[in-house]
Amino acid sequence: MKKIVAIVCGGDSSEHDVSLRSAQGIESFLDKERFDVYIVEMCGLTWEVHLPDGTRAAVSREDFSFVVGDQRVQPDFAYITIHGTPGEDGRLQGYFDLIHMPYSTSGVLVEAMTFNKFTLNQYLKGFGVSVAESLVVRRGNEDLVTDDEILQHIGLPCFVKPNAGGSSFGVTKVKTLDQLRPAIRCAMNESDEVMVEAFMPGTELTCGCYKVTGKEVVFPVTEVVTHNEFFDYDAKYNGSVDEITPARISDELRDRVQALTSAIYDILGCSGIIRIDYIVTHVEDNGRQRERINMLEINTTPGMTATSFIPQQVRAAGLDIKDVLTEIIEDKL
């Protein structure tokens, strides 16, 4: 009997439609000889499965089952590819834990922590991971963090971004003081908390990783060269970027990035595929220049279209994405 896999997409963030594209990518990658596959789209309390005839059917919130024809279908596994809430912040993981359905991502705590950028940074700093200096501004308490405090601790230019959310919407590179408060208000449209983060000039890299029982795979590193001010929505999805895999970096730096990616995976206790974004800066150490690897953020439900970073890295590693996804699913079944 084939196992039934529900690819869970949509969600309640601005990246809803991006998530649908990832779901279509995963659906095309999965081994149909092993799995029967359905796409389930979530938007608020509307949960619907996309049926082969182009119609949709309601998904039960009691057990995540749905009716196809005259049969009730009960998925065996949930492949979560929601970018944002509720699939990337632990909420959906808690639901699946309650109904005892295995899923593709990390658990509730890891998802909640990695979704909150400021909390993640403070936690990993305790393990020696280098991150940018940052402050948090919370809705209703915006005046508790003054412009002078931001200038003193963070400086200009800086990035203002939603603290609990992705990095595609609501992100502004602030160059002058008069841009600061409008940028905070913009980010507040995506999250009740806003992170103001120091700008770090350098080389942007990203590296994916997954681990299953008895096996660890760290993918080749990708170099991200944006033609825009920073790696924003236009750069990500409209082609205003060069994505170079493998990255044009030294073997020594590549090995360090891959080792750090693996170490962070283990520190947090991640599961499934993750992708970690970095900025490599140059610092002076005893009169010599050295490269510092600074973590930007962790993506626990990374994009999975054919041109997304992870499929690129899988191909560069000489692997088949179908085999990778099969390993992840069967490791949890």
PDB file of C-alpha atoms in Angstrom, residues 127-235:
ATOM      1  CA  PHE A 127      27.027  28.941  21.509  1.00  0.00           C
ATOM      2  CA  GLY A 128      29.532  31.298  19.883  1.00  0.00           C
ATOM      3  CA  VAL A 129      27.614  31.895  16.645  1.00  0.00           C
ATOM      4  CA  SER A 130      28.296  35.376  15.259  1.00  0.00           C
ATOM      5  CA  VAL A 131      25.213  37.491  14.518  1.00  0.00           C
ATOM      6  CA  ALA A 132      24.505  41.171  13.817  1.00  0.00           C
ATOM      7  CA  GLU A 133      23.731  43.567  16.649  1.00  0.00           C
ATOM      8  CA  SER A 134      19.986  44.090  16.925  1.00  0.00           C
ATOM      9  CA  LEU A 135      17.127  45.589  18.924  1.00  0.00           C
ATOM     10  CA  VAL A 136      13.423  44.727  19.080  1.00  0.00           C
ATOM     11  CA  VAL A 137      10.576  47.242  18.788  1.00  0.00           C
ATOM     12  CA  ARG A 138       7.166  45.930  19.914  1.00  0.00           C
ATOM     13  CA  ARG A 139       3.736  47.125  18.842  1.00  0.00           C
ATOM     14  CA  GLY A 140       2.259  49.471  21.431  1.00  0.00           C
ATOM     15  CA  ASN A 141       5.683  50.137  22.935  1.00  0.00           C
ATOM     16  CA  GLU A 142       7.403  51.759  19.982  1.00  0.00           C
ATOM     17  CA  ASP A 143       8.575  54.711  22.073  1.00  0.00           C
ATOM     18  CA  LEU A 144      10.488  52.491  24.509  1.00  0.00           C
ATOM     19  CA  VAL A 145      13.247  52.206  21.894  1.00  0.00           C
ATOM     20  CA  THR A 146      14.298  55.721  20.901  1.00  0.00           C
ATOM     21  CA  ASP A 147      15.929  56.834  17.692  1.00  0.00           C
ATOM     22  CA  ASP A 148      19.025  57.819  19.673  1.00  0.00           C
ATOM     23  CA  GLU A 149      19.248  54.339  21.169  1.00  0.00           C
ATOM     24  CA  ILE A 150      19.021  52.776  17.733  1.00  0.00           C
ATOM     25  CA  LEU A 151      21.690  55.105  16.392  1.00  0.00           C
ATOM     26  CA  GLN A 152      23.969  54.401  19.344  1.00  0.00           C
ATOM     27  CA  HIS A 153      23.639  50.616  19.426  1.00  0.00           C
ATOM     28  CA  ILE A 154      22.881  49.753  15.800  1.00  0.00           C
ATOM     29  CA  GLY A 155      23.965  52.703  13.654  1.00  0.00           C
ATOM     30  CA  LEU A 156      23.153  53.537  10.046  1.00  0.00           C
ATOM     31  CA  PRO A 157      22.617  52.039   7.585  1.00  0.00           C
ATOM     32  CA  CYS A 158      20.561  49.288   9.207  1.00  0.00           C
ATOM     33  CA  PHE A 159      17.866  46.809   8.316  1.00  0.00           C
ATOM     34  CA  VAL A 160      14.348  46.969   9.708  1.00  0.00           C
ATOM     35  CA  LYS A 161      12.460  43.713   9.329  1.00  0.00           C
ATOM     36  CA  PRO A 162       9.541  41.789  10.811  1.00  0.00           C
ATOM     37  CA  ASN A 163      10.903  39.875  13.791  1.00  0.00           C
ATOM     38  CA  ALA A 164       8.415  37.026  13.456  1.00  0.00           C
ATOM     39  CA  GLY A 165       8.081  36.411   9.747  1.00  0.00           C
ATOM     40  CA  GLY A 166       9.957  35.793   6.545  1.00  0.00           C
ATOM     41  CA  SER A 167      12.383  38.137   4.847  1.00  0.00           C
ATOM     42  CA  SER A 168      10.447  38.791   1.635  1.00  0.00           C
ATOM     43  CA  PHE A 169       7.952  41.381   2.876  1.00  0.00           C
ATOM     44  CA  GLY A 170       8.206  44.383   5.175  1.00  0.00           C
ATOM     45  CA  VAL A 171      12.012  44.623   5.052  1.00  0.00           C
ATOM     46  CA  THR A 172      13.665  48.018   4.564  1.00  0.00           C
ATOM     47  CA  LYS A 173      17.289  49.075   4.362  1.00  0.00           C
ATOM     48  CA  VAL A 174      17.346  52.347   6.294  1.00  0.00           C
ATOM     49  CA  LYS A 175      20.047  54.841   5.361  1.00  0.00           C
ATOM     50  CA  THR A 176      18.843  58.045   7.026  1.00  0.00           C
ATOM     51  CA  LEU A 177      17.161  58.749  10.343  1.00  0.00           C
ATOM     52  CA  ASP A 178      13.969  60.071   8.741  1.00  0.00           C
ATOM     53  CA  GLN A 179      13.446  56.655   7.083  1.00  0.00           C
ATOM     54  CA  LEU A 180      13.549  54.776  10.388  1.00  0.00           C
ATOM     55  CA  ARG A 181      10.027  55.181  11.786  1.00  0.00           C
ATOM     56  CA  PRO A 182       8.266  54.660   8.414  1.00  0.00           C
ATOM     57  CA  ALA A 183      10.313  51.466   8.015  1.00  0.00           C
ATOM     58  CA  ILE A 184       9.225  50.280  11.464  1.00  0.00           C
ATOM     59  CA  ARG A 185       5.580  50.944  10.600  1.00  0.00           C
ATOM     60  CA  CYS A 186       6.016  49.027   7.345  1.00  0.00           C
ATOM     61  CA  ALA A 187       7.460  46.014   9.161  1.00  0.00           C
ATOM     62  CA  MET A 188       4.615  46.192  11.699  1.00  0.00           C
ATOM     63  CA  ASN A 189       2.256  45.270   8.851  1.00  0.00           C
ATOM     64  CA  GLU A 190       3.850  41.818   8.898  1.00  0.00           C
ATOM     65  CA  SER A 191       4.608  41.273  12.584  1.00  0.00           C
ATOM     66  CA  ASP A 192       3.814  42.713  16.027  1.00  0.00           C
ATOM     67  CA  GLU A 193       7.547  42.779  16.700  1.00  0.00           C
ATOM     68  CA  VAL A 194      10.154  44.485  14.539  1.00  0.00           C
ATOM     69  CA  MET A 195      13.882  43.815  14.585  1.00  0.00           C
ATOM     70  CA  VAL A 196      16.314  46.644  13.851  1.00  0.00           C
ATOM     71  CA  GLU A 197      19.538  45.007  12.772  1.00  0.00           C
ATOM     72  CA  ALA A 198      22.995  46.380  12.025  1.00  0.00           C
ATOM     73  CA  PHE A 199      24.063  46.353   8.382  1.00  0.00           C
ATOM     74  CA  MET A 200      26.996  44.058   7.621  1.00  0.00           C
ATOM     75  CA  PRO A 201      28.724  44.520   4.255  1.00  0.00           C
ATOM     76  CA  GLY A 202      30.020  41.277   2.865  1.00  0.00           C
ATOM     77  CA  THR A 203      29.349  38.175   0.795  1.00  0.00           C
ATOM     78  CA  GLU A 204      25.936  36.561   1.204  1.00  0.00           C
ATOM     79  CA  LEU A 205      25.898  32.771   1.298  1.00  0.00           C
ATOM     80  CA  THR A 206      23.271  30.139   1.983  1.00  0.00           C
ATOM     81  CA  CYS A 207      23.638  26.462   2.802  1.00  0.00           C
ATOM     82  CA  GLY A 208      21.100  23.672   3.209  1.00  0.00           C
ATOM     83  CA  CYS A 209      21.254  20.550   5.344  1.00  0.00           C
ATOM     84  CA  TYR A 210      19.196  17.533   6.384  1.00  0.00           C
ATOM     85  CA  LYS A 211      19.806  14.591   8.658  1.00  0.00           C
ATOM     86  CA  VAL A 212      18.049  11.244   8.900  1.00  0.00           C
ATOM     87  CA  THR A 213      18.825   8.173  10.950  1.00  0.00           C
ATOM     88  CA  GLY A 214      22.465   7.276  10.346  1.00  0.00           C
ATOM     89  CA  LYS A 215      23.013   9.892   7.649  1.00  0.00           C
ATOM     90  CA  GLU A 216      23.956  13.564   7.408  1.00  0.00           C
ATOM     91  CA  VAL A 217      23.885  15.621   4.207  1.00  0.00           C
ATOM     92  CA  VAL A 218      25.190  19.193   4.032  1.00  0.00           C
ATOM     93  CA  PHE A 219      24.628  20.647   0.588  1.00  0.00           C
ATOM     94  CA  PRO A 220      27.031  22.773  -1.465  1.00  0.00           C
ATOM     95  CA  VAL A 221      27.090  26.464  -0.558  1.00  0.00           C
ATOM     96  CA  THR A 222      25.306  29.008  -2.762  1.00  0.00           C
ATOM     97  CA  GLU A 223      26.565  32.565  -3.266  1.00  0.00           C
ATOM     98  CA  VAL A 224      23.803  35.166  -3.537  1.00  0.00           C
ATOM     99  CA  VAL A 225      24.592  38.274  -5.588  1.00  0.00           C
ATOM    100  CA  THR A 226      21.598  40.587  -5.728  1.00  0.00           C
ATOM    101  CA  HIS A 227      21.242  43.383  -8.274  1.00  0.00           C
ATOM    102  CA  ASN A 228      18.992  45.269  -5.849  1.00  0.00           C
ATOM    103  CA  GLU A 229      19.761  47.089  -2.611  1.00  0.00           C
ATOM    104  CA  PHE A 230      19.427  43.768  -0.798  1.00  0.00           C
ATOM    105  CA  PHE A 231      17.947  40.285  -1.334  1.00  0.00           C
ATOM    106  CA  ASP A 232      14.306  41.412  -1.341  1.00  0.00           C
ATOM    107  CA  TYR A 233      11.136  39.949  -2.897  1.00  0.00           C
ATOM    108  CA  ASP A 234      12.006  41.258  -6.363  1.00  0.00           C
ATOM    109  CA  ALA A 235      15.453  39.712  -6.196  1.00  0.00           C
TER     110      ALA A 235
END
